[in-house]
Amino acid sequence: MDLKVVIVIVCLCALAITSTEAGIPKCCLTTKNYIPNRILRRVHRWEMQHSNGACDISALIMYVKDMRRPICAHPKFKKIVTMLLQLRKKRRSAN
């Protein structure tokens, strides 16, 4: 084979491998039913994972300040986290 053809094939394979990571969803496999209040107060954003998509279970994905990985919690925590974030926002706007 020609060297140019080999280089093109290698480049296409490398591109295919790196682009497939974006297509694989990162799903929560289990959820925690208990989360300490000190951690709930440090949540800076959250998102819901729904079971009707690529993931098998519904979960609340919480991004906590100073933690590398998000926490997968039971969806019942959504109301608490939303309330805490609203209180924090009100306190900031009052100051």
XYZ file of C-alpha atoms in Angstrom:
95
model
C 0.000 0.000 0.000
C 0.977 3.545 -0.545
C 2.215 5.423 2.531
C -0.323 8.221 2.010
C -3.228 5.753 2.118
C -1.923 4.248 5.375
C -1.591 7.701 6.962
C -5.131 8.643 5.915
C -6.531 5.382 7.331
C -4.702 5.889 10.634
C -5.975 9.465 10.893
C -9.549 8.387 10.182
C -9.344 5.642 12.811
C -8.001 8.102 15.400
C -10.782 10.551 14.577
C -13.434 7.831 14.888
C -12.122 6.720 18.279
C -11.984 10.230 19.753
C -15.369 11.322 18.397
C -17.251 8.312 19.791
C -16.589 9.412 23.379
C -18.953 12.328 22.868
C -21.665 9.960 21.703
C -21.576 7.752 24.814
C -23.757 9.238 27.563
C -22.486 9.248 31.128
C -25.303 7.801 33.176
C -25.820 7.275 36.876
C -26.069 3.560 37.561
C -27.161 3.884 41.196
C -28.533 6.669 43.364
C -27.910 7.660 46.949
C -30.893 7.858 49.263
C -29.090 9.827 51.980
C -26.981 12.928 51.433
C -25.694 15.009 54.371
C -26.934 18.591 54.679
C -23.385 19.961 54.491
C -23.048 18.506 50.986
C -26.505 19.656 49.885
C -25.589 23.227 50.842
C -22.524 23.119 48.561
C -24.394 22.134 45.373
C -23.845 24.787 42.718
C -25.856 23.215 39.877
C -27.877 20.136 39.087
C -29.509 18.309 36.202
C -32.028 15.514 35.886
C -31.295 12.183 34.277
C -34.452 10.609 32.878
C -34.962 6.889 32.474
C -36.685 7.221 29.098
C -33.474 8.160 27.257
C -30.155 6.382 26.995
C -29.956 5.875 30.773
C -31.769 3.158 32.720
C -32.765 5.043 35.901
C -34.040 8.475 36.853
C -31.550 10.394 38.973
C -30.663 13.868 40.158
C -27.077 14.674 39.172
C -25.649 17.223 41.602
C -22.441 19.133 40.983
C -20.895 20.002 44.338
C -18.270 22.681 44.916
C -14.769 21.248 45.496
C -15.768 17.722 44.400
C -14.379 16.247 41.216
C -17.272 13.941 40.387
C -20.979 14.666 40.538
C -23.240 12.907 43.013
C -26.085 10.736 41.752
C -29.020 11.175 44.099
C -32.590 9.970 44.240
C -34.923 12.401 42.414
C -36.671 13.214 45.724
C -33.759 15.593 46.493
C -34.699 17.878 43.581
C -37.131 19.921 45.668
C -34.602 20.400 48.486
C -31.737 21.379 46.187
C -33.932 23.798 44.227
C -35.060 25.454 47.450
C -31.490 25.772 48.751
C -30.285 27.328 45.492
C -33.167 29.822 45.512
C -32.384 30.818 49.112
C -28.729 31.322 48.212
C -29.718 33.471 45.229
C -32.027 35.625 47.403
C -29.282 36.144 49.985
C -26.819 37.252 47.319
C -29.257 39.723 45.802
C -30.095 41.156 49.259
C -26.411 41.950 49.947
